[in-house]
XYZ file of N, CA and C in Angstrom:
456
model
N 22.931 -23.739 28.317
C 24.180 -23.610 27.569
C 23.891 -23.887 26.093
N 24.430 -23.063 25.257
C 24.213 -23.189 23.823
C 25.111 -24.292 23.254
N 24.625 -24.892 22.172
C 25.402 -25.943 21.508
C 26.618 -25.340 20.817
N 27.587 -26.194 20.525
C 28.781 -25.744 19.808
C 28.414 -25.192 18.442
N 27.437 -25.838 17.774
C 27.016 -25.374 16.447
C 26.441 -23.962 16.525
N 25.627 -23.711 17.537
C 25.040 -22.377 17.700
C 26.134 -21.349 17.973
N 27.095 -21.712 18.813
C 28.209 -20.799 19.098
C 29.035 -20.539 17.843
N 29.228 -21.561 17.021
C 29.959 -21.376 15.767
C 29.229 -20.397 14.847
N 27.918 -20.470 14.819
C 27.133 -19.538 14.008
C 27.342 -18.112 14.515
N 27.286 -17.927 15.830
C 27.518 -16.597 16.393
C 28.913 -16.095 16.042
N 29.905 -16.969 16.147
C 31.283 -16.595 15.848
C 31.435 -16.194 14.384
N 30.815 -16.943 13.489
C 30.906 -16.627 12.065
C 30.228 -15.293 11.757
N 29.062 -15.072 12.341
C 28.340 -13.825 12.094
C 29.119 -12.639 12.654
N 29.642 -12.775 13.861
C 30.420 -11.682 14.452
C 31.712 -11.450 13.677
N 32.340 -12.528 13.210
C 33.550 -12.384 12.403
C 33.275 -11.660 11.097
N 32.178 -12.016 10.458
C 31.802 -11.343 9.203
C 31.524 -9.866 9.457
N 30.851 -9.571 10.560
C 30.531 -8.181 10.898
C 31.786 -7.409 11.272
N 32.697 -8.061 11.958
C 33.950 -7.398 12.343
C 34.708 -6.953 11.092
N 34.702 -7.794 10.061
C 35.418 -7.492 8.822
C 34.674 -6.504 7.927
N 33.341 -6.528 7.982
C 32.543 -5.725 7.053
C 31.372 -5.071 7.772
N 31.429 -3.755 7.952
C 30.327 -3.078 8.660
C 28.983 -3.194 7.921
N 29.023 -3.560 6.640
C 27.789 -3.714 5.863
C 27.353 -5.172 5.740
N 27.896 -6.032 6.566
C 27.583 -7.464 6.474
C 26.088 -7.748 6.627
N 25.383 -6.904 7.369
C 23.968 -7.151 7.656
C 23.035 -6.378 6.729
N 23.544 -5.891 5.632
C 22.774 -5.017 4.750
C 21.446 -5.654 4.318
N 21.411 -6.965 4.115
C 20.188 -7.630 3.656
C 19.326 -8.203 4.770
N 19.750 -7.998 6.017
C 18.978 -8.549 7.140
C 19.066 -7.667 8.380
N 19.405 -6.398 8.184
C 19.649 -5.514 9.328
C 18.446 -5.385 10.246
N 17.233 -5.556 9.716
C 16.034 -5.455 10.545
C 15.946 -6.584 11.570
N 16.690 -7.651 11.386
C 16.680 -8.772 12.328
C 17.809 -8.699 13.352
N 18.751 -7.800 13.137
C 19.965 -7.781 13.951
C 19.855 -6.789 15.106
N 20.104 -7.309 16.281
C 20.250 -6.497 17.493
C 21.110 -7.315 18.446
N 21.532 -6.708 19.516
C 22.336 -7.442 20.497
C 21.561 -8.632 21.051
N 20.234 -8.538 21.077
C 19.406 -9.588 21.668
C 19.483 -10.927 20.948
N 19.868 -10.936 19.679
C 19.913 -12.213 18.969
C 21.135 -13.041 19.361
N 22.095 -12.411 20.017
C 23.288 -13.117 20.462
C 23.123 -13.564 21.905
N 23.825 -14.627 22.273
C 23.795 -15.112 23.649
C 24.288 -14.013 24.581
N 23.667 -13.942 25.760
C 24.114 -12.966 26.756
C 25.569 -13.248 27.103
N 26.275 -12.206 27.462
C 27.670 -12.362 27.835
C 28.594 -11.847 26.750
N 29.666 -12.575 26.519
C 30.724 -12.089 25.633
C 30.235 -11.919 24.190
N 29.352 -12.800 23.711
C 28.876 -12.659 22.326
C 28.065 -11.373 22.159
N 27.152 -11.136 23.103
C 26.331 -9.923 23.025
C 27.206 -8.675 23.162
N 28.140 -8.718 24.085
C 29.027 -7.567 24.274
C 29.926 -7.343 23.063
N 30.406 -8.412 22.451
C 31.244 -8.253 21.259
C 30.451 -7.626 20.123
N 29.196 -8.010 19.962
C 28.368 -7.368 18.930
C 28.287 -5.860 19.197
N 28.004 -5.492 20.449
C 27.882 -4.064 20.792
C 29.205 -3.335 20.562
N 30.310 -3.982 20.931
C 31.628 -3.364 20.738
C 31.934 -3.173 19.253
N 31.711 -4.219 18.462
C 31.986 -4.129 17.023
C 31.133 -3.031 16.405
N 29.863 -2.999 16.756
C 28.965 -1.974 16.219
C 29.465 -0.579 16.601
N 29.876 -0.422 17.855
C 30.389 0.865 18.313
C 31.636 1.296 17.558
N 32.540 0.360 17.326
C 33.749 0.687 16.563
C 33.394 1.085 15.133
N 32.511 0.339 14.514
C 32.115 0.677 13.140
C 31.467 2.061 13.079
N 30.641 2.384 14.063
C 29.995 3.699 14.080
C 31.018 4.823 14.214
N 32.148 4.528 14.848
C 33.226 5.515 14.997
C 34.177 5.500 13.810
N 33.937 4.596 12.866
C 34.819 4.490 11.709
C 36.100 3.730 11.990
N 36.117 2.955 13.066
C 37.292 2.177 13.450
C 37.091 0.730 13.023
N 38.096 0.165 12.362
C 38.045 -1.246 11.987
C 38.554 -2.064 13.170
N 37.670 -2.767 13.873
C 38.135 -3.527 15.043
C 38.976 -4.726 14.626
N 39.953 -5.046 15.450
C 40.712 -6.269 15.238
C 40.615 -7.096 16.520
N 41.205 -8.275 16.492
C 41.066 -9.185 17.630
C 41.642 -8.592 18.911
N 42.754 -7.914 18.807
C 43.391 -7.355 19.999
C 42.517 -6.263 20.619
N 41.986 -5.392 19.786
C 41.099 -4.325 20.273
C 39.867 -4.935 20.936
N 39.272 -5.915 20.269
C 38.059 -6.540 20.777
C 38.322 -7.298 22.080
N 39.415 -8.040 22.117
C 39.786 -8.796 23.313
C 39.991 -7.848 24.488
N 40.737 -6.785 24.261
C 41.015 -5.811 25.314
C 39.733 -5.144 25.815
N 38.855 -4.767 24.897
C 37.598 -4.109 25.274
C 36.692 -5.065 26.049
N 36.659 -6.329 25.644
C 35.834 -7.321 26.351
C 36.372 -7.547 27.761
N 37.692 -7.574 27.904
C 38.305 -7.712 29.235
C 37.924 -6.526 30.121
N 37.923 -5.310 29.543
C 37.556 -4.114 30.310
C 36.106 -4.173 30.773
N 35.277 -4.905 30.040
C 33.871 -5.066 30.440
C 33.708 -6.119 31.536
N 34.822 -6.769 31.900
C 34.785 -7.732 32.997
C 34.752 -9.190 32.584
N 34.918 -9.470 31.308
C 34.927 -10.863 30.865
C 36.275 -11.506 31.192
N 36.228 -12.759 31.584
C 37.445 -13.499 31.928
C 38.213 -13.894 30.667
N 39.458 -14.328 30.870
C 40.258 -14.823 29.740
C 39.549 -15.994 29.069
N 38.927 -16.848 29.880
C 38.221 -18.009 29.323
C 37.043 -17.561 28.446
N 36.265 -16.603 28.922
C 35.139 -16.096 28.130
C 35.648 -15.445 26.838
N 36.738 -14.708 26.935
C 37.299 -14.006 25.775
C 38.007 -14.943 24.811
N 38.205 -16.184 25.220
C 38.915 -17.127 24.347
C 38.153 -17.420 23.061
N 36.872 -17.081 22.988
C 36.112 -17.293 21.744
C 36.415 -16.215 20.709
N 36.931 -15.077 21.132
C 37.127 -13.948 20.222
C 38.049 -14.286 19.042
N 39.158 -14.994 19.253
C 39.999 -15.334 18.089
C 39.280 -16.170 17.029
N 38.185 -16.851 17.409
C 37.452 -17.651 16.420
C 36.691 -16.770 15.432
N 36.592 -15.469 15.703
C 35.904 -14.550 14.793
C 36.735 -14.277 13.538
N 38.029 -14.535 13.625
C 38.948 -14.198 12.533
C 38.708 -15.080 11.310
N 38.833 -14.471 10.144
C 38.733 -15.183 8.861
C 37.422 -15.940 8.691
N 36.335 -15.301 9.049
C 35.022 -15.927 8.918
C 34.286 -15.331 7.724
N 34.794 -15.571 6.544
C 34.131 -15.045 5.357
C 32.795 -15.750 5.168
N 31.761 -14.970 5.003
C 30.436 -15.494 4.686
C 29.902 -14.730 3.485
N 29.226 -15.429 2.607
C 28.542 -14.750 1.505
C 27.334 -14.009 2.086
N 26.779 -13.105 1.312
C 25.588 -12.382 1.762
C 24.455 -13.320 2.125
N 24.281 -14.381 1.335
C 23.210 -15.358 1.600
C 23.473 -16.111 2.905
N 24.738 -16.432 3.174
C 25.067 -17.122 4.424
C 24.824 -16.221 5.626
N 25.164 -14.936 5.505
C 24.912 -14.002 6.604
C 23.417 -13.985 6.909
N 22.597 -13.865 5.889
C 21.139 -13.842 6.088
C 20.676 -15.147 6.733
N 21.154 -16.278 6.228
C 20.761 -17.585 6.774
C 21.116 -17.679 8.256
N 22.343 -17.310 8.602
C 22.788 -17.418 9.989
C 22.096 -16.413 10.895
N 21.871 -15.203 10.406
C 21.153 -14.211 11.208
C 19.724 -14.691 11.463
N 19.105 -15.313 10.479
C 17.747 -15.859 10.669
C 17.742 -16.934 11.752
N 18.762 -17.772 11.787
C 18.872 -18.796 12.840
C 18.975 -18.119 14.201
N 19.823 -17.093 14.300
C 19.984 -16.380 15.567
C 18.697 -15.667 15.961
N 18.026 -15.041 14.989
C 16.775 -14.335 15.291
C 15.699 -15.320 15.743
N 15.591 -16.462 15.084
C 14.594 -17.454 15.485
C 14.824 -17.922 16.915
N 16.089 -18.113 17.279
C 16.401 -18.497 18.652
C 15.986 -17.392 19.624
N 16.295 -16.149 19.275
C 15.887 -15.018 20.120
C 14.371 -14.984 20.268
N 13.635 -15.142 19.163
C 12.169 -15.096 19.220
C 11.632 -16.198 20.134
N 12.219 -17.384 20.051
C 11.802 -18.474 20.953
C 12.078 -18.108 22.404
N 13.280 -17.574 22.665
C 13.629 -17.189 24.043
C 12.718 -16.090 24.555
N 12.283 -15.202 23.676
C 11.401 -14.101 24.060
C 9.975 -14.601 24.290
N 9.481 -15.427 23.379
C 8.076 -15.843 23.434
C 7.791 -16.940 24.458
N 8.698 -17.875 24.626
C 8.424 -19.032 25.481
C 7.995 -18.661 26.900
N 8.729 -17.813 27.612
C 8.283 -17.496 28.978
C 6.947 -16.744 28.994
N 6.725 -15.911 27.995
C 5.468 -15.168 27.937
C 4.297 -16.117 27.683
N 4.469 -17.041 26.758
C 3.413 -18.003 26.469
C 3.188 -18.927 27.663
N 4.250 -19.329 28.327
C 4.119 -20.170 29.518
C 3.333 -19.443 30.611
N 3.645 -18.160 30.791
C 2.935 -17.362 31.804
C 1.462 -17.229 31.420
N 1.186 -16.992 30.138
C -0.196 -16.878 29.681
C -0.933 -18.201 29.854
N -0.267 -19.300 29.594
C -0.864 -20.617 29.776
C -1.222 -20.841 31.239
N -0.322 -20.457 32.129
C -0.591 -20.602 33.563
C -1.786 -19.742 33.978
N -1.884 -18.553 33.404
C -3.030 -17.688 33.714
C -4.329 -18.333 33.265
N -4.311 -18.978 32.114
C -5.519 -19.636 31.609
C -5.964 -20.793 32.502
N -5.022 -21.394 33.217
C -5.343 -22.496 34.127
C -6.115 -22.010 35.356
N -5.976 -20.730 35.685
C -6.651 -20.182 36.864
C -8.118 -19.912 36.533
N -8.996 -20.288 37.476
C -10.427 -20.087 37.244
C -10.789 -18.610 37.179
N -10.039 -17.786 37.857
C -10.368 -16.356 37.906
C -9.658 -15.549 36.820
N -9.134 -16.237 35.827
C -8.360 -15.522 34.810
C -9.261 -14.651 33.948
N -8.675 -13.593 33.464
C -9.365 -12.706 32.536
C -8.892 -13.072 31.126
N -9.746 -13.755 30.386
C -9.388 -14.187 29.033
C -9.009 -12.999 28.154
N -9.742 -11.875 28.216
C -9.314 -10.731 27.394
C -7.897 -10.256 27.729
N -7.520 -10.318 29.017
C -6.158 -9.925 29.397
C -5.128 -10.898 28.843
N -5.455 -12.182 28.855
C -4.545 -13.191 28.317
C -4.389 -12.983 26.814
N -5.496 -12.754 26.130
C -5.450 -12.509 24.682
C -4.617 -11.270 24.386
N -4.803 -10.222 25.167
C -4.045 -8.989 24.982
C -2.547 -9.232 25.181
N -2.207 -10.010 26.210
C -0.801 -10.331 26.465
C -0.193 -11.135 25.337
N -0.962 -12.086 24.798
C -0.476 -12.903 23.678
C -0.274 -12.035 22.446
N -1.228 -11.159 22.162
C -1.116 -10.270 21.002
C 0.117 -9.383 21.131
N 0.338 -8.832 22.311
C 1.476 -7.940 22.523
C 2.800 -8.660 22.262
N 2.930 -9.877 22.771
C 4.169 -10.642 22.576
C 4.382 -10.958 21.098
N 3.331 -11.373 20.426
C 3.440 -11.728 19.011
C 3.712 -10.491 18.162
N 3.051 -9.400 18.477
C 3.267 -8.158 17.718
C 4.710 -7.683 17.861
N 5.268 -7.818 19.043
C 6.657 -7.412 19.266
C 7.596 -8.172 18.331
N 7.396 -9.476 18.205
C 8.244 -10.279 17.323
C 7.959 -9.945 15.855
N 6.689 -9.771 15.503
C 6.354 -9.422 14.120
C 6.954 -8.074 13.715
N 6.925 -7.115 14.621
C 7.518 -5.817 14.314
C 9.015 -5.952 14.058
N 9.679 -6.753 14.891
C 11.120 -6.964 14.682
C 11.377 -7.656 13.350
N 10.530 -8.604 12.992
C 10.667 -9.288 11.699
C 10.532 -8.319 10.533
N 9.714 -7.316 10.723
C 9.458 -6.346 9.652
C 10.305 -5.085 9.771
N 11.244 -5.104 10.728
C 12.179 -3.982 10.866
C 11.544 -2.712 11.407
N 10.526 -2.857 12.247
C 9.841 -1.705 12.809
C 10.034 -1.703 14.317
N 10.461 -0.586 14.861
C 10.610 -0.457 16.295
C 9.240 -0.280 16.929
N 9.028 -0.936 18.035
C 7.751 -0.818 18.749
C 7.546 0.601 19.267
N 8.647 1.326 19.446
C 8.574 2.688 19.981
C 8.317 3.740 18.911
N 8.272 3.344 17.641
C 8.059 4.315 16.557
C 6.615 4.696 16.482
């Protein structure tokens, strides 16, 4: 479970994005649904992005209704009103997105590094395979940091 402070950061970032489709202009290479907690926060990011791509300015009622249609409970959707009036300066958006991205990178890397560590404990491990796995995980995060898709 995420801390209240972390949830507040997500709420502020989503609120800023809801109000301004260009909120991520200085950090867009770090932003994806993955930086948000799974569930209502991740879905709200996807919904807001979808509305902006259609040229629709989402409001709380639209977002709440769409989240409910995705199967979120009233309790889960109760965070949506906290997105309102979350003005952030450009520097604050970058700061908060960096916090969210760092959390995502930790969540992505930790299980991979743990698995690689366990492989190294085995006598029959292939060190080149472990090194390759470590490089792949690190490169994935570095590419995201530099705004490059691994599929490009």
